[in-house]
Amino acid sequence: MSATVSTRTAPTGRGPLTELFLGGSRARRVTLIVAGALVLLSAVRVISGEQSLTSSSTIAAALLLAVPIGLAALGGLFAERAGVVNIGLDGMMTLGTWGAGFCGYQWGWQAAIVGGMLFGALGGLLHALATVTFGVDHVVSGVAINILAAGLVRFLSELLYTDNPAGGGVTQSPALDSRPPELSLPVLSSGPDLLGDLERLNWFLLSDLAGILRGLTSGVGFTTLLAVLLVPASYLLLWRTAFGLRLRCCGENPAAADSLGVAVYRMKYIAVVISGALAGLGGVFLVFIAGIYREGQTNGRGFIGLAALIFGNWRPGGLAAGAGVFGFADALQLRSRTAVVALFLLLAVVLAAVAIWQATRRRLVQAVAALVFAGGALTAFLTIEELAPGLVSFTPHLTTLLVLSLASQRLRMPKADGLVYRRGEH
């Protein structure tokens, strides 16, 4: 007697669109998403006539504006993967800006990087002391650090910059004498300006690709390159090393990690100090952009970085994409008011795609909501010629909120994130 084994695969219950993006390797999904985004941007540029949508200057500005947000999000990743919610990212960025300004004008840009990261790490150390050792609620501690950082930098500025022969005052430092060197990728950005010539032809897709490559490879600062490399380095550290496994275990099940010999308290301290140092590095970047420390320089970017972290599902690649979305919207509103109107068309197409996506997954409420917002965005594109200045500056925030609220991906935070851990109580 012989038995027949069926090799028929069970139905997944997915629609063809869902299967296209969810099936197969992650590399294929990422490639499809990037290619689709490029085609969509090119089509919107041609329809709207706004060449700045994919111009090299817009892309270069988007990279600059995305880096501090991405660094704050990366700092939040380390803390939250270890189980500590870090609402104090903005305060740690503020400390980083002051440290960079103070050290930078005296000893150069290298000292600015070290000083900014040290000041941010001190903010992280304070947050770890409050949450890990004393068991203070993580949100309360983070809010307190934001308030404390704002008061501390004002006090230090009044103490050290008032009547300073080098300049400065109660709200700013003396100007930095030096900044990090800029790099350009060989072949693409040196010699004849082939990418620039192709960009100026305004061809569909090819000119857009040339503009993006030119913006990403020409005159890239050392700190920008460092920040970009930190994304894959963080992935390798957290997901491909024993240290990263121990750190993530502390954010998933600290009691189990403790039973296996992991020093949970120490790992949490290390993670939160790294978190503060990375947020401080984001503050350093802001100082390098302006060439000086100014009070209020972060402008809430720490909170936006936290939103990018959630949007990215607590993964390095996802948070980088979230930071890029905000950086692009922010760069576009700095370019021109009419270019921002073209964002409504882009937003309408994206939300329509989200509606179709949600409908294939039988989430009708989310699909209808996305479709309604898509109709509103399309109406705005067709009826508005130029936005008022106040609305233009709010466009990046509106774009981020809509994407975060309607993308509705499968978010999964670390299980022990935000919980106070005490050995022997679990």
XYZ file of C-alpha atoms in Angstrom:
426
model
C 0.000 0.000 0.000
C 1.370 3.406 -0.901
C 0.447 6.801 0.408
C 0.026 9.783 -1.849
C 1.390 13.044 -0.566
C -0.217 16.191 -1.921
C 2.148 19.034 -2.762
C -0.600 21.561 -3.418
C 0.071 24.764 -1.519
C -2.608 26.169 0.699
C -4.316 29.313 -0.490
C -2.926 32.444 1.093
C -6.093 34.484 0.894
C -4.189 37.354 -0.688
C -5.237 39.291 -3.722
C -2.946 39.546 -6.752
C -1.745 43.056 -5.782
C -0.987 41.990 -2.225
C 0.763 38.859 -3.440
C 2.897 40.931 -5.812
C 4.315 43.050 -2.990
C 4.224 40.608 -0.074
C 5.324 37.518 -1.962
C 8.903 36.869 -2.928
C 12.068 38.275 -1.472
C 12.380 41.539 0.411
C 14.880 42.796 -2.188
C 12.291 42.383 -4.939
C 9.658 44.238 -2.927
C 12.020 47.121 -2.226
C 13.011 47.289 -5.894
C 9.368 47.405 -6.987
C 8.537 50.141 -4.485
C 11.530 52.295 -5.459
C 10.866 51.863 -9.182
C 7.180 52.650 -8.721
C 7.966 55.781 -6.690
C 10.388 57.005 -9.368
C 7.855 56.486 -12.185
C 5.154 58.217 -10.127
C 7.367 61.215 -9.368
C 8.316 61.530 -13.021
C 4.676 61.352 -14.142
C 3.602 63.993 -11.609
C 6.455 66.255 -12.736
C 5.390 65.989 -16.373
C 1.682 66.540 -15.618
C 2.192 69.449 -13.223
C 5.116 71.031 -15.065
C 6.987 71.518 -11.778
C 10.584 70.640 -12.660
C 11.736 71.141 -9.062
C 9.979 67.924 -7.992
C 12.978 65.849 -9.031
C 15.621 68.509 -9.548
C 19.069 67.869 -8.147
C 18.819 70.911 -5.861
C 15.582 69.621 -4.311
C 17.034 66.148 -3.791
C 20.202 67.555 -2.220
C 18.110 69.706 0.135
C 15.880 66.724 0.957
C 18.942 64.693 1.926
C 20.174 67.474 4.203
C 16.779 67.841 5.892
C 16.235 64.091 6.244
C 19.566 63.342 7.947
C 18.883 64.925 11.389
C 15.442 63.307 11.483
C 16.920 59.953 10.501
C 19.625 60.202 13.172
C 17.012 60.977 15.842
C 14.938 58.018 14.646
C 18.015 55.799 14.685
C 18.674 56.864 18.262
C 15.104 55.981 19.182
C 15.576 52.586 17.532
C 18.389 51.579 19.895
C 16.496 52.701 23.002
C 13.157 51.140 22.091
C 14.671 47.874 20.900
C 16.069 47.626 24.437
C 12.619 48.351 25.909
C 13.030 52.054 26.785
C 10.694 54.594 25.166
C 12.699 57.733 24.376
C 10.388 60.735 24.172
C 13.403 62.867 25.106
C 15.022 62.645 21.656
C 14.322 66.302 20.941
C 15.953 67.364 24.202
C 19.000 65.227 23.459
C 19.219 66.816 19.999
C 19.056 70.226 21.697
C 21.947 69.281 23.966
C 23.826 68.065 20.895
C 23.370 71.398 19.111
C 24.754 73.316 22.082
C 27.686 70.934 22.524
C 28.518 71.184 18.821
C 28.356 74.976 18.882
C 30.507 75.282 21.991
C 33.212 72.829 20.918
C 33.062 73.716 17.228
C 33.898 77.400 17.443
C 36.880 76.685 19.696
C 38.459 73.527 18.299
C 36.979 72.894 14.839
C 34.408 70.628 13.230
C 35.925 67.388 14.546
C 35.515 68.649 18.118
C 31.949 69.712 17.261
C 31.044 66.118 16.385
C 32.593 64.775 19.598
C 31.074 67.501 21.768
C 27.598 67.133 20.290
C 27.570 63.366 20.714
C 28.875 63.632 24.297
C 26.207 66.140 25.300
C 23.517 63.983 23.681
C 24.904 60.892 25.420
C 24.703 62.718 28.774
C 21.015 63.313 28.108
C 20.638 59.609 27.329
C 22.480 58.696 30.524
C 20.091 60.837 32.556
C 17.095 59.190 30.871
C 18.540 55.720 31.576
C 19.184 56.637 35.211
C 15.591 57.761 35.657
C 13.873 54.916 33.811
C 16.133 51.903 34.379
C 17.457 52.536 37.879
C 14.663 54.542 39.520
C 11.729 53.160 37.515
C 10.322 56.532 36.435
C 7.647 56.358 33.750
C 9.434 56.563 30.394
C 7.184 59.243 28.924
C 7.408 61.417 32.040
C 11.201 61.138 32.047
C 11.430 61.983 28.347
C 9.222 65.057 28.673
C 11.274 66.193 31.679
C 14.497 65.864 29.655
C 13.032 67.981 26.853
C 12.150 70.723 29.334
C 15.450 70.424 31.205
C 17.509 70.567 27.996
C 15.831 73.782 26.853
C 16.526 75.451 30.199
C 20.063 74.110 30.477
C 21.247 75.371 27.081
C 19.828 78.844 27.825
C 21.651 78.885 31.176
C 24.929 77.770 29.601
C 24.607 80.337 26.810
C 24.003 83.144 29.290
C 26.967 81.942 31.326
C 29.490 81.481 28.502
C 28.382 83.564 25.523
C 27.357 86.851 27.134
C 30.134 89.407 26.487
C 32.162 86.698 24.743
C 34.970 88.284 22.648
C 34.363 85.675 19.932
C 30.723 86.754 19.565
C 27.490 84.974 20.342
C 24.816 85.786 22.892
C 22.115 84.296 25.084
C 20.487 82.534 22.113
C 23.436 81.632 19.894
C 27.085 80.656 19.895
C 30.000 82.259 18.057
C 30.162 81.175 14.428
C 32.100 78.027 13.538
C 35.325 78.637 11.642
C 35.325 75.327 9.800
C 32.895 72.711 8.510
C 33.339 69.097 7.386
C 34.695 68.581 3.863
C 32.341 67.728 1.008
C 32.707 64.679 -1.206
C 31.483 63.854 -4.685
C 31.137 60.378 -6.140
C 33.690 59.828 -8.918
C 32.455 59.365 -12.520
C 28.884 60.439 -11.699
C 29.719 63.848 -10.248
C 33.180 64.738 -11.506
C 34.431 65.786 -14.901
C 31.830 66.741 -17.546
C 28.402 67.455 -16.081
C 26.671 64.611 -17.933
C 23.985 64.181 -15.287
C 23.278 67.913 -15.299
C 22.936 67.948 -19.090
C 20.544 65.000 -18.992
C 18.537 66.589 -16.166
C 18.040 69.812 -18.143
C 16.537 67.909 -21.108
C 13.403 67.250 -18.995
C 12.844 63.808 -20.471
C 10.411 61.473 -18.794
C 12.071 59.228 -16.231
C 15.640 59.597 -17.539
C 15.963 63.268 -16.561
C 14.360 62.542 -13.202
C 16.796 59.713 -12.526
C 19.686 61.983 -13.517
C 18.473 64.734 -11.183
C 18.133 62.327 -8.259
C 21.566 60.797 -8.814
C 23.148 64.223 -9.192
C 21.543 65.477 -5.988
C 22.641 62.413 -4.022
C 26.234 62.300 -5.265
C 27.377 65.920 -5.652
C 28.833 67.869 -2.744
C 27.837 65.389 -0.051
C 29.192 66.382 3.348
C 31.261 64.036 5.462
C 28.639 63.958 8.215
C 25.913 63.212 5.674
C 27.863 60.223 4.388
C 28.475 59.101 7.969
C 24.765 59.326 8.779
C 23.778 57.327 5.688
C 26.301 54.593 6.504
C 24.985 54.383 10.063
C 21.695 52.924 8.781
C 23.124 49.636 7.389
C 25.689 49.573 10.213
C 22.871 49.702 12.781
C 21.062 46.877 11.017
C 24.181 44.705 11.039
C 24.856 45.510 14.700
C 21.320 44.857 15.933
C 20.371 41.878 13.749
C 23.636 40.175 12.913
C 25.669 40.245 16.145
C 25.396 38.663 19.581
C 25.343 42.143 21.128
C 22.330 43.089 19.027
C 20.530 39.873 19.918
C 21.014 40.517 23.632
C 19.855 44.116 23.279
C 16.701 43.134 21.391
C 15.946 40.394 23.907
C 15.893 43.053 26.629
C 13.124 44.811 24.706
C 11.119 41.642 24.054
C 11.387 39.628 27.266
C 13.860 41.020 29.804
C 13.047 38.335 32.399
C 13.935 35.562 29.942
C 17.092 37.424 28.905
C 18.071 37.795 32.565
C 17.579 34.081 33.158
C 20.012 33.374 30.301
C 22.724 35.526 31.837
C 22.184 38.781 29.935
C 22.970 41.870 32.023
C 19.626 43.540 31.326
C 20.237 46.765 33.249
C 23.627 47.270 31.640
C 22.286 46.598 28.137
C 19.488 49.119 28.658
C 21.987 51.720 29.834
C 24.212 51.121 26.816
C 21.273 51.321 24.413
C 19.896 54.580 25.822
C 23.333 56.236 25.927
C 23.853 55.247 22.268
C 20.389 56.645 21.587
C 21.343 59.983 23.099
C 24.649 60.097 21.224
C 22.917 59.517 17.875
C 20.291 62.169 18.638
C 23.145 64.503 19.612
C 24.809 63.766 16.264
C 21.581 64.888 14.606
C 21.951 68.163 16.494
C 25.551 68.451 15.294
C 24.313 68.180 11.725
C 21.909 71.092 12.252
C 24.779 73.231 13.552
C 26.891 72.381 10.503
C 24.051 73.403 8.169
C 23.712 76.829 9.823
C 27.386 77.255 10.704
C 26.338 78.317 14.205
C 24.335 77.141 17.226
C 20.954 78.850 17.664
C 18.386 78.305 20.367
C 15.388 76.267 19.158
C 17.410 74.884 16.266
C 15.857 71.412 16.421
C 12.343 72.766 15.710
C 10.692 69.548 16.900
C 12.755 67.248 14.693
C 13.236 64.813 17.571
C 9.482 64.204 17.692
C 9.352 63.817 13.906
C 12.188 61.292 14.191
C 10.087 59.336 16.684
C 7.209 59.361 14.188
C 9.591 58.146 11.460
C 10.686 55.327 13.766
C 7.086 54.175 14.234
C 6.383 54.557 10.519
C 9.429 52.387 9.843
C 8.114 49.633 12.136
C 11.182 49.887 14.394
C 13.496 48.858 11.535
C 16.501 50.819 10.162
C 15.384 50.751 6.536
C 11.825 51.739 7.361
C 12.816 54.691 9.522
C 15.192 55.894 6.808
C 12.275 55.877 4.361
C 10.105 57.784 6.835
C 12.812 60.423 7.323
C 13.178 60.671 3.544
C 9.443 61.336 3.069
C 9.511 64.243 5.486
C 12.819 65.579 4.173
C 11.497 65.601 0.602
C 8.271 67.401 1.551
C 10.211 69.917 3.630
C 12.712 70.570 0.828
C 9.937 71.059 -1.699
C 8.161 73.700 0.383
C 11.439 75.603 0.606
C 11.810 75.569 -3.184
C 8.511 77.179 -4.246
C 4.862 77.505 -3.310
C 3.634 76.215 -6.653
C 5.792 73.097 -6.352
C 3.995 72.273 -3.102
C 0.679 72.255 -4.983
C 2.076 69.433 -7.135
C 2.393 67.441 -3.912
C -1.395 67.262 -3.797
C -1.420 65.322 -7.066
C 1.314 63.030 -5.778
C -0.584 62.588 -2.519
C -3.821 61.821 -4.382
C -2.192 59.031 -6.396
C -0.475 57.548 -3.324
C -3.684 57.589 -1.278
C -5.627 56.039 -4.170
C -3.049 53.234 -4.236
C -3.413 52.873 -0.456
C -7.198 52.620 -0.895
C -6.810 49.825 -3.455
C -4.275 48.084 -1.209
C -6.605 48.215 1.793
C -9.563 47.051 -0.304
C -7.657 43.946 -1.446
C -7.012 43.180 2.251
C -10.739 43.688 2.996
C -10.155 46.708 5.231
C -13.031 48.733 3.872
C -13.020 51.527 6.458
C -9.361 52.366 5.815
C -9.921 52.040 2.055
C -12.854 54.475 2.066
C -10.960 56.953 4.265
C -7.929 56.869 1.974
C -10.171 57.310 -1.069
C -11.900 60.345 0.457
C -8.574 61.996 1.239
C -7.356 61.156 -2.272
C -10.378 62.936 -3.739
C -9.733 65.958 -1.539
C -6.067 66.088 -2.563
C -6.978 65.847 -6.270
C -9.537 68.634 -5.876
C -6.917 70.811 -4.180
C -4.471 70.211 -7.033
C -7.041 71.156 -9.666
C -8.370 74.275 -7.927
C -5.401 75.808 -6.076
C -2.690 77.698 -7.949
C -0.554 78.850 -5.017
C -0.741 78.179 -1.284
C -0.527 80.806 1.432
C 2.876 80.941 3.197
C 1.489 79.515 6.448
C -0.006 76.521 4.654
C 3.175 75.987 2.650
C 5.256 75.583 5.813
C 2.697 73.146 7.232
C 2.696 70.896 4.143
C 5.502 68.555 5.342
C 3.692 67.958 8.632
C 0.393 67.301 6.812
C 2.077 64.876 4.413
C 3.719 62.986 7.266
C 0.475 62.754 9.249
C -1.517 61.428 6.293
C 1.094 58.842 5.352
C 1.455 57.665 8.953
C -2.270 57.442 9.608
C -3.428 55.853 6.349
C -0.570 53.563 5.329
C -1.695 51.333 8.220
C 1.089 48.790 7.948
C 1.557 45.884 10.332
C 3.279 47.753 13.136
C 4.832 45.673 15.892
C 6.657 47.419 18.675
C 8.967 45.475 21.029
C 6.800 43.637 23.567
C 8.465 45.100 26.658
C 8.814 48.606 25.233
C 8.018 51.168 27.911
C 7.652 48.665 30.753
C 9.584 49.091 33.977
C 11.659 45.975 34.625
C 12.634 44.817 38.100
C 14.622 41.640 38.549
C 12.603 38.910 40.258
C 9.216 40.601 39.829
C 8.305 38.880 36.545
